[in-house]
mmCIF file of C-alpha atoms in Angstrom:
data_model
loop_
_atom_site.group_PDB
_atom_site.id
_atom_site.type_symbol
_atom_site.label_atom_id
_atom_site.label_comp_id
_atom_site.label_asym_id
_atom_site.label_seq_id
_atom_site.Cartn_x
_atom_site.Cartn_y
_atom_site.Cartn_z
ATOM 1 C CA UNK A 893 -26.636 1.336 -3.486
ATOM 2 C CA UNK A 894 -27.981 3.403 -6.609
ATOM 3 C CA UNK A 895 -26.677 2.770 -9.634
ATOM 4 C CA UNK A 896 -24.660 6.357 -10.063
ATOM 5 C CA UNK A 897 -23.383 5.881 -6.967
ATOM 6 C CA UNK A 898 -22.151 2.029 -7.668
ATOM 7 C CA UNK A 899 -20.644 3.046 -10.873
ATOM 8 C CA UNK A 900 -19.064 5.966 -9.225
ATOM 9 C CA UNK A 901 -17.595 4.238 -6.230
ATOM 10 C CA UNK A 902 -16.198 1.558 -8.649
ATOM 11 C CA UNK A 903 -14.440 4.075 -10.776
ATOM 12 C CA UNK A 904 -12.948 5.810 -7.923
ATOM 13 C CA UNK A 905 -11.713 1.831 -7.029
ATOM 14 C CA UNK A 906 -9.802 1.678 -10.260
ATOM 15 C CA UNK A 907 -8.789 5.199 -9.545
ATOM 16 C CA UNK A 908 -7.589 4.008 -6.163
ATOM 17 C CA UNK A 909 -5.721 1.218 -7.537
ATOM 18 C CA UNK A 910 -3.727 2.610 -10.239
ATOM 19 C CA UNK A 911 -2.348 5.398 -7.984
ATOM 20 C CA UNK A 912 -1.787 2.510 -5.721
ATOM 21 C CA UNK A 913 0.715 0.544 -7.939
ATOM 22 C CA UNK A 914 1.586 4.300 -8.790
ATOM 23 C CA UNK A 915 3.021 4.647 -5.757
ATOM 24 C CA UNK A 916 5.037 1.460 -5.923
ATOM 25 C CA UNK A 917 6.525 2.475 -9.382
ATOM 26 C CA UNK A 918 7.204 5.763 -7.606
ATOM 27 C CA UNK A 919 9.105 4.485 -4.148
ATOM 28 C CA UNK A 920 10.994 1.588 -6.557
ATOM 29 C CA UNK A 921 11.898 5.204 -8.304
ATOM 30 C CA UNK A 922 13.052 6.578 -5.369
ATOM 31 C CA UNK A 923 14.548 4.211 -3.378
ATOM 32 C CA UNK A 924 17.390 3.088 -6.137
ATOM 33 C CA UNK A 925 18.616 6.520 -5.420
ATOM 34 C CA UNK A 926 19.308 4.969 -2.323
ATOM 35 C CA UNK A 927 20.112 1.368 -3.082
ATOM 36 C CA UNK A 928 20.796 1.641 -6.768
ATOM 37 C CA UNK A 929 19.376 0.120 -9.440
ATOM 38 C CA UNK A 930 19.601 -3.778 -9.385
ATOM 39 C CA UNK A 931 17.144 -6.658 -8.930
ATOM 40 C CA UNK A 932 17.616 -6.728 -5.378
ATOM 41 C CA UNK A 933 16.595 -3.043 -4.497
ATOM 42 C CA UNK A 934 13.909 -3.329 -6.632
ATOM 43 C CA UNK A 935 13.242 -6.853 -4.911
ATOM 44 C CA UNK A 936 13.295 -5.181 -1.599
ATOM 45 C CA UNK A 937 11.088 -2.589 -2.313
ATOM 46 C CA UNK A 938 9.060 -5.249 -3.636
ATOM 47 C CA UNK A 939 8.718 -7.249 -0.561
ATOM 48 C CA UNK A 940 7.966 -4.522 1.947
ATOM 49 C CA UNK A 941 5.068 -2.979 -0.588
ATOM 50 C CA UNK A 942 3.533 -6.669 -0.623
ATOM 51 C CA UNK A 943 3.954 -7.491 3.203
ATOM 52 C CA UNK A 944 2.440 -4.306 3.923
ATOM 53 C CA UNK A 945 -0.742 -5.293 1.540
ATOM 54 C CA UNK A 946 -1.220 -8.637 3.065
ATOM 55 C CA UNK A 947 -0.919 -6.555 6.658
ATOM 56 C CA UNK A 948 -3.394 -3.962 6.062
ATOM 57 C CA UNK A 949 -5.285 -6.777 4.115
ATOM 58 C CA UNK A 950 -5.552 -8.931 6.725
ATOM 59 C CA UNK A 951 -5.490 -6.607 9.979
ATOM 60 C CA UNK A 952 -7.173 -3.353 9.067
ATOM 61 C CA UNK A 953 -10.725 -4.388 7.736
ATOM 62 C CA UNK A 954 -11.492 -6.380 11.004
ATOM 63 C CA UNK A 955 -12.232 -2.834 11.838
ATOM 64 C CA UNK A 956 -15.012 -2.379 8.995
ATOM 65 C CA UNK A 957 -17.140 -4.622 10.866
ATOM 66 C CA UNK A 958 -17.856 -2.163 13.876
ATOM 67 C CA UNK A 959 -18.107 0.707 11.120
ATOM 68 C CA UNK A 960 -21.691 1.802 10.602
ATOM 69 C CA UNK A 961 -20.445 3.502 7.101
ATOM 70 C CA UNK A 962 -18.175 1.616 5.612
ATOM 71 C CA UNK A 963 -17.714 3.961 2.992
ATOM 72 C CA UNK A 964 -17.198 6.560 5.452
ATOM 73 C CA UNK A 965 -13.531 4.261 6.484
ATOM 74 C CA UNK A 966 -12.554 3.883 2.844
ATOM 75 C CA UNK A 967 -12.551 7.656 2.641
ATOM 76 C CA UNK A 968 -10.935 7.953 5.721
ATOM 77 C CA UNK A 969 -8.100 5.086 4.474
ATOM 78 C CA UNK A 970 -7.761 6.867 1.582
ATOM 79 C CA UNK A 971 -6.589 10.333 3.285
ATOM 80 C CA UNK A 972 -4.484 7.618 5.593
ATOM 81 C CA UNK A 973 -2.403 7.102 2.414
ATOM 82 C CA UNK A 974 -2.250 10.409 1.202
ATOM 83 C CA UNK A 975 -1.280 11.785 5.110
ATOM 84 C CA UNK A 976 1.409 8.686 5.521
ATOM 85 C CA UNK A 977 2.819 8.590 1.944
ATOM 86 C CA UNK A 978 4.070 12.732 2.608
ATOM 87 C CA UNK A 979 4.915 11.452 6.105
ATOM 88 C CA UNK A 980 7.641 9.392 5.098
ATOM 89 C CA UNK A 981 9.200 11.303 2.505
ATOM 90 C CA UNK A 982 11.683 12.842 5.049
ATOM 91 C CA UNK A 983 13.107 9.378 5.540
ATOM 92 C CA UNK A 984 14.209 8.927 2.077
ATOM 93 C CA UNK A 985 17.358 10.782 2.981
ATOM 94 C CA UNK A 986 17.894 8.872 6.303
ATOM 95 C CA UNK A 987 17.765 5.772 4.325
ATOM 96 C CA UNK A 988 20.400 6.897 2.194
ATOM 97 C CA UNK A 989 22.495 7.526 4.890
ATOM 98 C CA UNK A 990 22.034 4.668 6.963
ATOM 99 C CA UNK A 991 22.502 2.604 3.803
ATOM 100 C CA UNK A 992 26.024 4.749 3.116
ATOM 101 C CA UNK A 993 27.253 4.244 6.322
ATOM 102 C CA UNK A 994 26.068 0.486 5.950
ATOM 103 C CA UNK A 995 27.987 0.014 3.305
ATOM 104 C CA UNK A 996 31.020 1.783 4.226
ATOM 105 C CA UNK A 997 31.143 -0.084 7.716
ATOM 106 C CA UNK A 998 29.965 -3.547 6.062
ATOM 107 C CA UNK A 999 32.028 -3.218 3.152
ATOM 108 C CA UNK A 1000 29.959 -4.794 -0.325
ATOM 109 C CA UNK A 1001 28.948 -7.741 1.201
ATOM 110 C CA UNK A 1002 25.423 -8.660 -0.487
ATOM 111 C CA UNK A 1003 24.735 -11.161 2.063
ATOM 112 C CA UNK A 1004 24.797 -8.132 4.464
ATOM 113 C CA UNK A 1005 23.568 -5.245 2.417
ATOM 114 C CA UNK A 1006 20.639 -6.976 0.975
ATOM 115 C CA UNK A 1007 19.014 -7.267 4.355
ATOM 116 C CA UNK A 1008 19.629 -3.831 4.923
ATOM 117 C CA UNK A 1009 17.864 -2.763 2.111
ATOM 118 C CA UNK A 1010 14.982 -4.409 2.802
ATOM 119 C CA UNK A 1011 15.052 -2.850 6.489
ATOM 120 C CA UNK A 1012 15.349 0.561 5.095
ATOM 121 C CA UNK A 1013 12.488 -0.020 2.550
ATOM 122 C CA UNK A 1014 10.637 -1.122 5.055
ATOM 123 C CA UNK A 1015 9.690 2.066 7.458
ATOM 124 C CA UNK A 1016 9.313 4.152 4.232
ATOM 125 C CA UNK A 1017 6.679 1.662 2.688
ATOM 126 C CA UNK A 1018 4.621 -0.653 5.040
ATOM 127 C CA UNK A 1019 2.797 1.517 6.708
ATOM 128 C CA UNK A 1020 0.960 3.390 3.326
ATOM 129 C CA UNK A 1021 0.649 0.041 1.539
ATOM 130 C CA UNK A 1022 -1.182 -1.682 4.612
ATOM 131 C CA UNK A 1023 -3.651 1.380 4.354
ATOM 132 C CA UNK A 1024 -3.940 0.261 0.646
ATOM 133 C CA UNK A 1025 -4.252 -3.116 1.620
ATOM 134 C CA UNK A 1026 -7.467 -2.336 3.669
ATOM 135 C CA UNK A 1027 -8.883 -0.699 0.862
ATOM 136 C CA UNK A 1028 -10.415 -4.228 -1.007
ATOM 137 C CA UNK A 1029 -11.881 -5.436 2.095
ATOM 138 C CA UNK A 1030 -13.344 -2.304 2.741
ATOM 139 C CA UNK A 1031 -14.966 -1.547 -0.603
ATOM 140 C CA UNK A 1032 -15.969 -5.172 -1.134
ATOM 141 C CA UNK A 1033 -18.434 -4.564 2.805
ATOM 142 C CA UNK A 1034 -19.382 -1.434 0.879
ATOM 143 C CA UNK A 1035 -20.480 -2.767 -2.355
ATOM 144 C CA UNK A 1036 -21.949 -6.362 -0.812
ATOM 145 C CA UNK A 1037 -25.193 -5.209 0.202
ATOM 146 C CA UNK A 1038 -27.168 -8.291 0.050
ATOM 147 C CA UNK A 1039 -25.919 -12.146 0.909
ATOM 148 C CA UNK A 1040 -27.024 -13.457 -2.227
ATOM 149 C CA UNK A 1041 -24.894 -10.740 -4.673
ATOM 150 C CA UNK A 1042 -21.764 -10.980 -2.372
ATOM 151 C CA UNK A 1043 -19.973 -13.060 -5.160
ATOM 152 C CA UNK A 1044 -20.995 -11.042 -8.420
ATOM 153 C CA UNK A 1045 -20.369 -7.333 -6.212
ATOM 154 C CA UNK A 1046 -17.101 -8.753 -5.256
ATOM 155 C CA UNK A 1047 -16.256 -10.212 -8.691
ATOM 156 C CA UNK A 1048 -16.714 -6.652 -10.113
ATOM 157 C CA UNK A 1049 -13.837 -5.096 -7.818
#
């Protein structure tokens, strides 16, 4: 890979990853309008945005490896974000509801309602934080050109 292109490829990386834990500040943000604000929302939220990494970390790049352009499938992860983030806006108020009803039929039990939360979190996070899960594996086949630089090109991500 040229050297523009490298250094352009790893800025749009960092790029990638701060509007990744962007968008973790921002559902944590939105979903204590749902759950409120205490440990264990923000624990919830926590836990689906890191299952869904290790998901998409571990699932999604197996498809890299039939992918003549890897850096064709980054782009196309990266509009997988963008198109699944707006997706599951409209279930920010279905949360809410389930979780009011939840807690109207379950009364405050935390042994009850902090399960829930983590099942509402769930739908509205996964699926957008496996997609950025993917992205590492797939920019570390893009930037690993040659067996004997696969440690230093990794490194730099």
């Amino acid at each position: 890979m040229p050297r523009v292109a490298r250094a352009l490829f790893l800025w749009l990386f960092f790029l990638s990853g701060a509007s990744d834990l962007i968008c973790e500040i921002a559902w944590g943000r939105a979903l204590s309008l749902v759950f409120g604000v205490t440990a264990f929302a923000v624990s919830a939220v926590l836990v689906s945005f890191m299952l869904g990494l290790a998901a998409g970390g571990l699932l999604l790049p197996r498809l890299a490896r039939w992918e003549p352009r890897p850096i064709a499938l980054f782009a196309r992860l990266h509009a997988g974000i963008c198109i699944s983030i707006v997706a599951t806006l409209p279930l920010l108020p279905v949360a809410r509801g389930v979780y009011v009803t939840a807690s109207r039929t379950l009364g405050n039990s935390p042994l009850l309602l902090r399960p829930t939360m983590v099942l509402l979190s769930g739908p509205i996070v996964v699926a957008p934080a496996a997609l950025m899960g993917a992205t590492f594996p797939v920019a570390s086949q893009v930037l690993a050109s040659r067996a004997d630089s696969v440690g230093r090109d990794v490194g730099v991500l």
